[in-house]
Coordinates of C-alpha atoms (C1' of nucleotides) in Angstrom, one line a residue:
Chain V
X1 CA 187.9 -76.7 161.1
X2 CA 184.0 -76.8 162.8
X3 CA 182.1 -74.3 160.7
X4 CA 184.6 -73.3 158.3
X5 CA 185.0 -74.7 154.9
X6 CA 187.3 -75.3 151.9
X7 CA 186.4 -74.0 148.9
X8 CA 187.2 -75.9 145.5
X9 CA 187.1 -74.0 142.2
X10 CA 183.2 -74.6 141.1
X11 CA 182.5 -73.0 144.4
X12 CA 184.6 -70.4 143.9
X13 CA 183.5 -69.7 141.0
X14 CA 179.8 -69.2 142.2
X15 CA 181.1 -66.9 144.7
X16 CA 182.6 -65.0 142.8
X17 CA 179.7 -64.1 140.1
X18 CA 177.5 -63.5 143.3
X19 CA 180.5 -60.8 144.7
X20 CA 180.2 -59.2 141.2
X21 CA 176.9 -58.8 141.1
X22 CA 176.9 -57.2 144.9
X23 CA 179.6 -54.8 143.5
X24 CA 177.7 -53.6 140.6
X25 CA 174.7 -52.7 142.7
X26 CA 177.0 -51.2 145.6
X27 CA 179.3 -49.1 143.0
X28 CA 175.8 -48.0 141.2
X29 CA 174.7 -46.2 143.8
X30 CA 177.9 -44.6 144.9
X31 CA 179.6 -46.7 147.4
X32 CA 183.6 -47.2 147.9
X33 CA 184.9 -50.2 149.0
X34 CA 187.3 -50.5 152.2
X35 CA 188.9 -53.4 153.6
X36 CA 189.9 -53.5 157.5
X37 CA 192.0 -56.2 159.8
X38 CA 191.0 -59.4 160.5
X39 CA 192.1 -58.5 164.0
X40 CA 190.6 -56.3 166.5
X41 CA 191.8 -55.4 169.9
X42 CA 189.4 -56.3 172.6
X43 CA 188.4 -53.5 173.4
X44 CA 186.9 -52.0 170.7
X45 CA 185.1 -55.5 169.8
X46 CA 183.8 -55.4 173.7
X47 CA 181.7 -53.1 175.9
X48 CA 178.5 -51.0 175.8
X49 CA 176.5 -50.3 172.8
X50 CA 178.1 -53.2 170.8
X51 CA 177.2 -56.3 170.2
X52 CA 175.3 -56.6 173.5
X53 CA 175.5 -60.5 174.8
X54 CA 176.4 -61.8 171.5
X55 CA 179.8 -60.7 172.4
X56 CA 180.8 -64.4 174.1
X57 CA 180.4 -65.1 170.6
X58 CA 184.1 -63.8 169.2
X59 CA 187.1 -65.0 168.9
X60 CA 188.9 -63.8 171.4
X61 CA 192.7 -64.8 172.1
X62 CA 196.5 -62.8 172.9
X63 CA 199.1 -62.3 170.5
X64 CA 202.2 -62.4 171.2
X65 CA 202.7 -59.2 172.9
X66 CA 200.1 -60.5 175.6
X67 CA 197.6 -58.0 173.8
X68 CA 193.4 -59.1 174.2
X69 CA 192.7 -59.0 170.3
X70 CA 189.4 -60.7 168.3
X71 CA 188.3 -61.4 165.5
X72 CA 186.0 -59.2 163.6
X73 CA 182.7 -60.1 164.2
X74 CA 180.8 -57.6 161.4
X75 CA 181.9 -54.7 159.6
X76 CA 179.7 -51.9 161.5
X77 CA 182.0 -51.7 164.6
X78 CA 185.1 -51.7 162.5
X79 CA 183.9 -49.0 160.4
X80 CA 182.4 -47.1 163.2
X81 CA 186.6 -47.1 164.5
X82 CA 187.6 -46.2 161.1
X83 CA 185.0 -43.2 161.2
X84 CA 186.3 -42.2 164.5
X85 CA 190.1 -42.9 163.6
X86 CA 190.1 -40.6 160.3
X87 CA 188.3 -37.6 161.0
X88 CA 189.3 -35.9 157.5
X89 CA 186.9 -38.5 155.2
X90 CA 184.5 -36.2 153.7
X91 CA 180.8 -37.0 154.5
X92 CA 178.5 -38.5 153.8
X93 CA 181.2 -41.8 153.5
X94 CA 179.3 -44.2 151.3
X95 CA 181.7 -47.5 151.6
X96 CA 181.2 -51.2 151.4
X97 CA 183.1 -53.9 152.1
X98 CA 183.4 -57.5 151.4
X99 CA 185.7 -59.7 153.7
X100 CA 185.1 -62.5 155.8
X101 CA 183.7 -62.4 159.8
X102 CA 184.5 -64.9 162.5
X103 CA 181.6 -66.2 164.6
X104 CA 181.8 -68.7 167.6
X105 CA 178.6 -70.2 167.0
X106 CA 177.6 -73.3 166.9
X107 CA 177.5 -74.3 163.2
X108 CA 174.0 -75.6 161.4
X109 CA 172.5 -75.4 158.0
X110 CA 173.2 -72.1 156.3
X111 CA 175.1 -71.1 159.4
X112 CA 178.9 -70.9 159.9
X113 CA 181.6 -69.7 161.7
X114 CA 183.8 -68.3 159.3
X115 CA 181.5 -66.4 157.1
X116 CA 181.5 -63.9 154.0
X117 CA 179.5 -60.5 154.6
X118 CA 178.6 -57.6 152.4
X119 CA 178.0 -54.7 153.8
X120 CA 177.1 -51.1 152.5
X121 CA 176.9 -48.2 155.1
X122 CA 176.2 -44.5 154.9
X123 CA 177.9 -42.7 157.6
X124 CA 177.4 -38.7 158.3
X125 CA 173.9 -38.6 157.6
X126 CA 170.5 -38.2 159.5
X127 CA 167.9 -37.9 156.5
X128 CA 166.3 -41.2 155.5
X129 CA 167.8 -40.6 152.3
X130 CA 170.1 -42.9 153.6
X131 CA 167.8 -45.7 154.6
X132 CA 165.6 -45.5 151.1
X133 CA 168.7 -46.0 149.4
X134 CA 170.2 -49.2 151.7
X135 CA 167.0 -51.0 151.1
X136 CA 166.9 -50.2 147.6
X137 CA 170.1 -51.7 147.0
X138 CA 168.8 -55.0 149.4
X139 CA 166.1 -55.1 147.2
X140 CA 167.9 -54.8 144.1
X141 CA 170.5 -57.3 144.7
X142 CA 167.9 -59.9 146.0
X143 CA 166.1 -59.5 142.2
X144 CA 169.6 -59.4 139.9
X145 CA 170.5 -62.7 141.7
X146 CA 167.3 -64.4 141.2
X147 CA 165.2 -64.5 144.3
X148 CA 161.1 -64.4 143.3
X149 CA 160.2 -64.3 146.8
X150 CA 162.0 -62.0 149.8
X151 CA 160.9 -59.8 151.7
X152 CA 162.3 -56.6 153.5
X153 CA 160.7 -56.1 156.6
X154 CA 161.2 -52.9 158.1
X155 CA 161.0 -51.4 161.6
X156 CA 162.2 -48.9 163.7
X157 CA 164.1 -49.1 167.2
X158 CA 162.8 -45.7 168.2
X159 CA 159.3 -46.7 167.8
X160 CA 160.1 -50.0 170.2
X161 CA 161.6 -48.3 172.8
X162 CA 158.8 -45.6 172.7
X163 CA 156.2 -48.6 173.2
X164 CA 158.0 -50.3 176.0
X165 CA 158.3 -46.7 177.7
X166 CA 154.4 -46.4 176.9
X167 CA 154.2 -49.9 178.7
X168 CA 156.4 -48.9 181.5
X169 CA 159.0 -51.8 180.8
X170 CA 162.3 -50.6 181.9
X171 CA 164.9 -49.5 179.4
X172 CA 167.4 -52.0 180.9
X173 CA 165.8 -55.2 179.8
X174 CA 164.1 -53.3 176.5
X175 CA 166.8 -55.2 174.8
X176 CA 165.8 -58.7 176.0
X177 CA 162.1 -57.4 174.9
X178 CA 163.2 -57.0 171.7
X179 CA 165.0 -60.4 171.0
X180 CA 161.7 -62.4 172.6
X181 CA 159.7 -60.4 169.8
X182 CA 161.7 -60.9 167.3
X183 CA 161.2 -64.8 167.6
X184 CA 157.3 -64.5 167.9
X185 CA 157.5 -66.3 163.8
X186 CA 158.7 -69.6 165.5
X187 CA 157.5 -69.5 168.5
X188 CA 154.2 -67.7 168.5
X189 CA 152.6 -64.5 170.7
X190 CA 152.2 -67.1 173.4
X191 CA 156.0 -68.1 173.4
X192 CA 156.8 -64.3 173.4
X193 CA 154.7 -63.8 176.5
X194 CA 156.5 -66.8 177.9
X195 CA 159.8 -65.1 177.2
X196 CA 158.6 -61.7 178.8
X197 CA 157.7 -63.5 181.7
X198 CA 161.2 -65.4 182.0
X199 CA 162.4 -61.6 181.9
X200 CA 160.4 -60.7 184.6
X201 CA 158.1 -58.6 183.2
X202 CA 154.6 -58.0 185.2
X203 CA 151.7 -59.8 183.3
X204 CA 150.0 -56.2 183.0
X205 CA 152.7 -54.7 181.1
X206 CA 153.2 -57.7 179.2
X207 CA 149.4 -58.0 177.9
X208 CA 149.3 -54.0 177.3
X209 CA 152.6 -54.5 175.0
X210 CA 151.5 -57.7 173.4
X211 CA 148.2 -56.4 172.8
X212 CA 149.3 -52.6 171.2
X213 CA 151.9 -55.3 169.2
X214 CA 148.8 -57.8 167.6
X215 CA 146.6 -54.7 166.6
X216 CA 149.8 -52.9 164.9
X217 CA 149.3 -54.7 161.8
X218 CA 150.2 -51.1 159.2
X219 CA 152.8 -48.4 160.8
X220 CA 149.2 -46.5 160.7
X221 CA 147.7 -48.1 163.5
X222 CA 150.6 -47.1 165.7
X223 CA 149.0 -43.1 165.4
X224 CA 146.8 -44.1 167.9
X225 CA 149.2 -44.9 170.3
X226 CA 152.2 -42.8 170.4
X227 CA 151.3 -39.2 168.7
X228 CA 154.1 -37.5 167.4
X229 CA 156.4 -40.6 167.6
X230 CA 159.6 -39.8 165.6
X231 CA 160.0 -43.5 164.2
X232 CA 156.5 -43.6 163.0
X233 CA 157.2 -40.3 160.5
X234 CA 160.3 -42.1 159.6
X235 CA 158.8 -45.2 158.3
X236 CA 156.5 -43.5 156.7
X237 CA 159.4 -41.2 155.1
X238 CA 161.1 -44.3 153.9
X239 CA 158.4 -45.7 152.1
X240 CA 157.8 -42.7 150.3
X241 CA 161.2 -42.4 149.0
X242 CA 161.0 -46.2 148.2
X243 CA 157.8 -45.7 146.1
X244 CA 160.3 -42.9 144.4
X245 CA 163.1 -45.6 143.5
X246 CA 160.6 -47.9 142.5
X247 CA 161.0 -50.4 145.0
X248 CA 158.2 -52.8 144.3
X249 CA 155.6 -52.2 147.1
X250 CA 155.2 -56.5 147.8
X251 CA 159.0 -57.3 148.8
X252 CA 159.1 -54.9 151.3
X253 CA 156.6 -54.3 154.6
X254 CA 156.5 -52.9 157.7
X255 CA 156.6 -55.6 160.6
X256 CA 156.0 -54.5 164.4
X257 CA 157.9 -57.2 165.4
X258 CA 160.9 -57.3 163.7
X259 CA 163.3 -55.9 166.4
X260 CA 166.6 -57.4 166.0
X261 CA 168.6 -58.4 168.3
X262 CA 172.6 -56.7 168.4
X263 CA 172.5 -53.5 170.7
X264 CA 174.1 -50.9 169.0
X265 CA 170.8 -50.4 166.3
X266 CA 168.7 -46.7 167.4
X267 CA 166.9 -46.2 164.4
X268 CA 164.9 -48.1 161.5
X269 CA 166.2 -51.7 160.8
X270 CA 165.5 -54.1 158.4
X271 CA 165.5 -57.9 157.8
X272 CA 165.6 -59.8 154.5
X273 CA 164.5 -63.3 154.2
X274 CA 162.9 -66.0 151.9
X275 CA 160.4 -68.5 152.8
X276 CA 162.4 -71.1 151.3
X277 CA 164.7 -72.8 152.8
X278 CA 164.1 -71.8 155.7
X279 CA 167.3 -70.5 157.1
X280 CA 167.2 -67.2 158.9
X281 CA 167.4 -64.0 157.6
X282 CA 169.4 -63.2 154.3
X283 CA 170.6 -59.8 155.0
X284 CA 170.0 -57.2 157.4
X285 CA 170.6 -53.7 158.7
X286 CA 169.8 -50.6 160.2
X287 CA 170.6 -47.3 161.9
X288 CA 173.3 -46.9 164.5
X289 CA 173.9 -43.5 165.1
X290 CA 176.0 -44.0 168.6
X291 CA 178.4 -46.1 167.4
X292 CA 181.2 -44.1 166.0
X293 CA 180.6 -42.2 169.6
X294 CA 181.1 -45.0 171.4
X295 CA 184.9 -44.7 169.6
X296 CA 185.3 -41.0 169.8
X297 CA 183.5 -39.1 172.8
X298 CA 181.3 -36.0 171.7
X299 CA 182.3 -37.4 167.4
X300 CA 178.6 -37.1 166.7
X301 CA 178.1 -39.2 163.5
X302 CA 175.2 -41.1 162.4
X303 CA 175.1 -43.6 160.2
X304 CA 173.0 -46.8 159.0
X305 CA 173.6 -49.4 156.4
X306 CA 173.3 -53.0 155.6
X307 CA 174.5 -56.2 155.9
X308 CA 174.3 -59.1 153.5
X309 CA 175.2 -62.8 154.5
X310 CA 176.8 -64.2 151.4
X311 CA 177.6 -67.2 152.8
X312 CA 173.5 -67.8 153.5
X313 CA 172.5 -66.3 150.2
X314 CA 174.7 -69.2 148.3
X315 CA 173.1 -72.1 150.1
X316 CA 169.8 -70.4 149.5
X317 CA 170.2 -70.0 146.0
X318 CA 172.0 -73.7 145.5
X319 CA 168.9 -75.1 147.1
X320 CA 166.6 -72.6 145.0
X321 CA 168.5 -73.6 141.8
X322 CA 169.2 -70.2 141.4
X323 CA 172.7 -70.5 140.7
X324 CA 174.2 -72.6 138.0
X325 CA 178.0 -73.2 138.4
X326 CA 179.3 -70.7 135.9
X327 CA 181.5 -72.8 132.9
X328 CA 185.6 -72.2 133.2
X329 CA 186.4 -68.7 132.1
X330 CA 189.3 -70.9 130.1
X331 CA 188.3 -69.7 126.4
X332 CA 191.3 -72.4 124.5
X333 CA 193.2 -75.3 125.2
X334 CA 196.0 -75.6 123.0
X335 CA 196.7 -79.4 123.1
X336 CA 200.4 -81.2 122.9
X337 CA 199.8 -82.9 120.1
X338 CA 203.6 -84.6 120.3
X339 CA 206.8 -82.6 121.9
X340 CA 208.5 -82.3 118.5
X341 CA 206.2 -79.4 117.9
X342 CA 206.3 -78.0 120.9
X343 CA 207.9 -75.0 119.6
X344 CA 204.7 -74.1 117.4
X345 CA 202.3 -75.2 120.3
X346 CA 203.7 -72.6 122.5
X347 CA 204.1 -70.1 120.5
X348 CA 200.4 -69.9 119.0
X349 CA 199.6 -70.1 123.2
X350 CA 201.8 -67.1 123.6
X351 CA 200.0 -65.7 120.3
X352 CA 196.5 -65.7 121.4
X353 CA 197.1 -65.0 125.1
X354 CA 198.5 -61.7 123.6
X355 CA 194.8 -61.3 122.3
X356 CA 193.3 -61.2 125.7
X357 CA 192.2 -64.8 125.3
X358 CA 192.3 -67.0 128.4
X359 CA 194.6 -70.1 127.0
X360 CA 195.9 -73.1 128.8
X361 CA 198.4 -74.8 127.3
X362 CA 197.9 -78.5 128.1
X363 CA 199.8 -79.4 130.9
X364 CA 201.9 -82.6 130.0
X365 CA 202.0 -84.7 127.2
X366 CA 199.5 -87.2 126.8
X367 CA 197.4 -89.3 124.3
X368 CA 195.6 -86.8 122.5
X369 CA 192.2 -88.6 123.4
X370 CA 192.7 -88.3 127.0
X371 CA 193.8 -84.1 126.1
X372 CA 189.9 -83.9 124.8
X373 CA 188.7 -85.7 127.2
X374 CA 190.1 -82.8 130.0
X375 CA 188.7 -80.1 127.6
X376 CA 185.4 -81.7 127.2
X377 CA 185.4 -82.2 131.2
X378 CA 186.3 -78.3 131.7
X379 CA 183.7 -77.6 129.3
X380 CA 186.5 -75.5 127.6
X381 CA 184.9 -74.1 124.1
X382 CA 188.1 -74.6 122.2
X383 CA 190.7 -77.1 121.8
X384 CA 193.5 -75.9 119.2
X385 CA 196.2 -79.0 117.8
X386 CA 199.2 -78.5 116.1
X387 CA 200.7 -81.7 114.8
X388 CA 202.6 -82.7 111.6
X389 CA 199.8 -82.0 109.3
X390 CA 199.7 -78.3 110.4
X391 CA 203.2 -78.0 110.4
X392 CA 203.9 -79.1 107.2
X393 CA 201.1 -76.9 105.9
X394 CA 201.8 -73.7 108.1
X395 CA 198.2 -73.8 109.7
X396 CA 196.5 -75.3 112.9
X397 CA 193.3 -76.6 113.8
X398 CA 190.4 -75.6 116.0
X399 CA 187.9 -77.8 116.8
X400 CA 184.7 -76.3 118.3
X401 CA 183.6 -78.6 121.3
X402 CA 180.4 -78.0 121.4
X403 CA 179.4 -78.4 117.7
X404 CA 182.3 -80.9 117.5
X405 CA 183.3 -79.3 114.2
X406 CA 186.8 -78.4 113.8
X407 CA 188.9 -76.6 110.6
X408 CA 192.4 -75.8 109.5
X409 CA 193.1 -72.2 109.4
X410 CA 196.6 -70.2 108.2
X411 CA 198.7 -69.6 110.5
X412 CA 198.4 -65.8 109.7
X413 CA 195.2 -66.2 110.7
X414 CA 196.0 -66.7 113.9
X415 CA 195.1 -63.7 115.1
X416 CA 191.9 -62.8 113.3
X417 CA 190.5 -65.7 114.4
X418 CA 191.5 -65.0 118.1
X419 CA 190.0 -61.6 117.9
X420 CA 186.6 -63.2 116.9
X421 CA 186.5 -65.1 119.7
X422 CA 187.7 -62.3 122.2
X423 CA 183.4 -61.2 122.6
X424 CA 181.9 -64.7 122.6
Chain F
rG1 C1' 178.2 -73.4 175.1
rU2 C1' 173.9 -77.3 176.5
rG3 C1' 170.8 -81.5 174.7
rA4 C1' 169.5 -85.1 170.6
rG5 C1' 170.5 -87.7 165.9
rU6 C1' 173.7 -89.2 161.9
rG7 C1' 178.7 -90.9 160.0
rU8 C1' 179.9 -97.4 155.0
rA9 C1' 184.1 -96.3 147.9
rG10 C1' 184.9 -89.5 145.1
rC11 C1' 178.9 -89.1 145.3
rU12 C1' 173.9 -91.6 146.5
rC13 C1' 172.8 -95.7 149.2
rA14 C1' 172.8 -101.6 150.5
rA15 C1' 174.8 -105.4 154.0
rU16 C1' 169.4 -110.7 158.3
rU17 C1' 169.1 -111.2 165.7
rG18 C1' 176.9 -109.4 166.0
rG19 C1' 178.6 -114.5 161.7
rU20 C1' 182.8 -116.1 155.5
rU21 C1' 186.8 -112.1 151.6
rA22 C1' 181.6 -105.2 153.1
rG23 C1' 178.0 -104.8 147.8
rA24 C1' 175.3 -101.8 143.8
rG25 C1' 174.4 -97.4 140.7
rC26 C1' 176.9 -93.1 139.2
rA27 C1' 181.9 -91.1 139.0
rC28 C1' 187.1 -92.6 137.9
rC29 C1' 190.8 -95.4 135.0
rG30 C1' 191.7 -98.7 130.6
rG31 C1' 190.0 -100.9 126.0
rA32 C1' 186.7 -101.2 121.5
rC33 C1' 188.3 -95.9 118.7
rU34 C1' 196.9 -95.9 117.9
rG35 C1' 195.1 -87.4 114.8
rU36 C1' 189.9 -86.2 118.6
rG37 C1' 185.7 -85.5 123.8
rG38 C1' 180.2 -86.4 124.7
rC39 C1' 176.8 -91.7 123.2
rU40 C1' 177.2 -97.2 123.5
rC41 C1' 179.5 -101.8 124.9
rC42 C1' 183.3 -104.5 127.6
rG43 C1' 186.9 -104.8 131.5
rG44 C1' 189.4 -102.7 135.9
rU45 C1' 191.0 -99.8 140.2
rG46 C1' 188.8 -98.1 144.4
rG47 C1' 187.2 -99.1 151.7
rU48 C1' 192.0 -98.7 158.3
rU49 C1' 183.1 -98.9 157.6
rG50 C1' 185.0 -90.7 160.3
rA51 C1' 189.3 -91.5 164.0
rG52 C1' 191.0 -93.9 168.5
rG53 C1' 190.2 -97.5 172.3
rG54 C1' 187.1 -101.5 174.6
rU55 C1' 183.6 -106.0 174.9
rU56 C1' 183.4 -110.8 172.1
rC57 C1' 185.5 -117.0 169.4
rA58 C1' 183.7 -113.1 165.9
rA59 C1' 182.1 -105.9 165.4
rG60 C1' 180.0 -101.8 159.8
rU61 C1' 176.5 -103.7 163.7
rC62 C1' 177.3 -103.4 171.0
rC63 C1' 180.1 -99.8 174.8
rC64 C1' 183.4 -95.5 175.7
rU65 C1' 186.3 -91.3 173.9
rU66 C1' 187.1 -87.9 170.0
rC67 C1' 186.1 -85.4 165.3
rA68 C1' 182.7 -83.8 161.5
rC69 C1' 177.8 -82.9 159.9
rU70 C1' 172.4 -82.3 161.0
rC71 C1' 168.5 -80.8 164.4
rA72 C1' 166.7 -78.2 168.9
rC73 C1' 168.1 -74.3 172.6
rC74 C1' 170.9 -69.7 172.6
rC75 C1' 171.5 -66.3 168.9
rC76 C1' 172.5 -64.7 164.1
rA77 C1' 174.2 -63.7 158.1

RNA sequence: GUGAGUGUAGCUCAAUUGGUUAGAGCACCGGACUGUGGCUCCGGUGGUUGAGGGUUCAAGUCCCUUCACUCACCCCA
């Protein structure tokens, strides 16, 4: 399938070290995971305050009741139905959740159509104790799986909207504003103009907004402009807590033109990416505080959180080095020497999988060369034989692969020297 | 979804203006080494040239269709 990918067991086994370490940062700071439905119906994927245009972008069919359903695009939308569906969780609700989302994109480097996310929400509260925390855990993951250079830029809707209002630029196409800012990186201040224009927006505004945009360079210089501006005191609130959890001041920034582009954001958001490759953004996030709303008329709960693209973050790390394919977790192979002691073979397997050791018993057999040969290939550590010799003399042999040494040990050792393994 | 490029062995790449039976390295399999992997040496298997159709005496090479990947746009993780 276009965009989608098989994954063979070195892959998954790089996947799943990166999941662990997500889960370790997510469960340290509190959160629970949940899992929801593939499936969606349409009409809570569609409409208003959701994904904005990007909706053209799910998978939409009917099942075989006739009913619209889609696949899920992201986790916010979904957890903003579960918020609104189960009325009795008790808040704040700190969850994450790691699953896959469908996208109907048009697939390129680092970018897919079946994808993994990880995302970690706070739902239920306003304080930017919420925030701090979200981009703390960013931050940390980014550093535990090896990343030198990322950085979190951070903005805020509220202080967007509050400069196209200043600029007079109507709150209908504010959204359009946003996504032609966002891509000023790649195509420059004059591109963004160009973009503004394609919107229709007079040259006067334009300048005024591009202008107030180019001299914002610290959330400081935006005092001049908008006094009293919610979103300003926010920022600044989130960097002090930061500076609390000792988020190193260089990986994260503020960044007046970071605006993101889904429609459902009306508070701070933030945007994680690495020079190289260059790929897009690693993770992102912010505040939505309509959303669960948007489910539930009059449920006033807000909530922010954020999103990491696991999918980009491998292919960033494969091309950064970052992530050697971890060995086999398969500790021993217990090789057939011949079938005439098969009865021994098997039963040390049975012996030492008792122990807590992963064993594979060597599936079929052959020449004892080619037996090695499969364990050296695995990179398995261990390789036990059990032939005549041993039988005879009520022991077996381990040979050590990567030392290449190998002894004969009692058979009532058995265990002991299972147990010494168990830690290595 | 729109536009462009690429597609040859498991992988990385060769193959003259269209011209014999499509090659090499690595990998794989076998042997030297019949109770032992890596290293070395020797030998071997491996291809519907992405797939399908067309032009031609002749197609990996040219044309069309389709699929996959890459790039740009759109947008995003």
């Amino acid at each position: 399938m276009r965009g989608m990918h098989d994954r063979l067991p070195e892959e998954m086994r790089r996947l799943e070290k990166v999941i662990l370490i997500i889960k370790n940062v997510f469960k340290k700071y509190g959160f629970e995971q949940i899992e929801t439905p593939a499936l969606e119906y349409w009409e809570f994927l569609s409409g208003k305050d959701r994904y904005g245009e990007e909706e053209k972008l799910i998978y939409r069919f009917k099942d075989r009741g006739g009913r619209e359903v889609g696949l899920r695009y992201d986790f916010t939308v979904p957890l903003a139905r579960v918020m609104a569906t189960y009325t009795d969780i008790t808040l704040p609700f700190k969850r994450f959740q790691i699953q896959q989302v469908w996208r109907g994109d048009s697939p390129q480097y680092g970018r897919f159509r079946e994808f993994y996310q990880c995302d970690a929400d706070i739902v239920g509260s306003n304080s930017m104790i919420a925030e701090a925390e979200c981009i703390s855990i960013n931050y940390e993951i980014f550093s535990l799986l090896g990343f030198k250079e990322f950085k979190i830029r951070i903005n805020n809707r509220k202080i967007l909207q509050s400069l196209c209002n200043y600029c007079q630029i109507e709150p209908d196409i504010q959204l359009q504003v946003f996504r032609a800012m966002d891509k000023v990186e790649r195509i420059g201040i004059d591109g963004v103009a160009e973009k503004l224009e394609l919107h229709n927006v007079p040259v006067e505004k334009r300048k005024k907004l591009i202008d107030i945009l180019q001299d914002c360079k610290q959330i400081s210089d935006l005092k001049k402009v908008l006094k009293n501006e919610p979103g300003v005191t926010e920022i600044i609130e989130i960097f002090r807590l930061l500076s609390y959890l000792n988020v190193p001041q260089k990986d994260y920034c503020f960044d007046i033109w970071m605006a993101r582009g889904l429609d459902y954001y009306t508070g701070p958001i933030f945007e994680t990416a690495v020079k190289k490759p260059k790929i897009g953004s690693l993770a992102s996030g912010g505040r939505f505080d309509k959303l669960v709303e948007a489910f539930k008329p009059g449920h006033i709960m807000p909530a922010t959180g954020i999103s990491i693209g696991l999918e980009r973050v491998l292919v960033a790390m494969k091309e950064l080095d970052l992530c050697p394919t971890p060995d086999t977790y398969v500790k021993v192979l217990v090789a057939i020497f011949d079938p005439s002691h098969i009865e021994q073979t098997m039963q040390i397997a049975y012996k030492i999988r008792n122990c807590g050791i992963q064993t594979e018993v060597y599936a079929q057999p052959d020449k004892i060369n080619t037996q090695f040969k499969y364990a050296d290939k695995r990179k398995i550590p261990f390789v036990i034989i059990v032939g005549p010799d041993e039988v005879k003399n009520k022991c077996f042999t381990i040979k050590n692969m990567a030392t290449g040494k190998q002894q004969a040990k009692k058979m009532s050792d058995l265990i002991i020297w299972a147990k010494s393994i168990l830690d290595k």
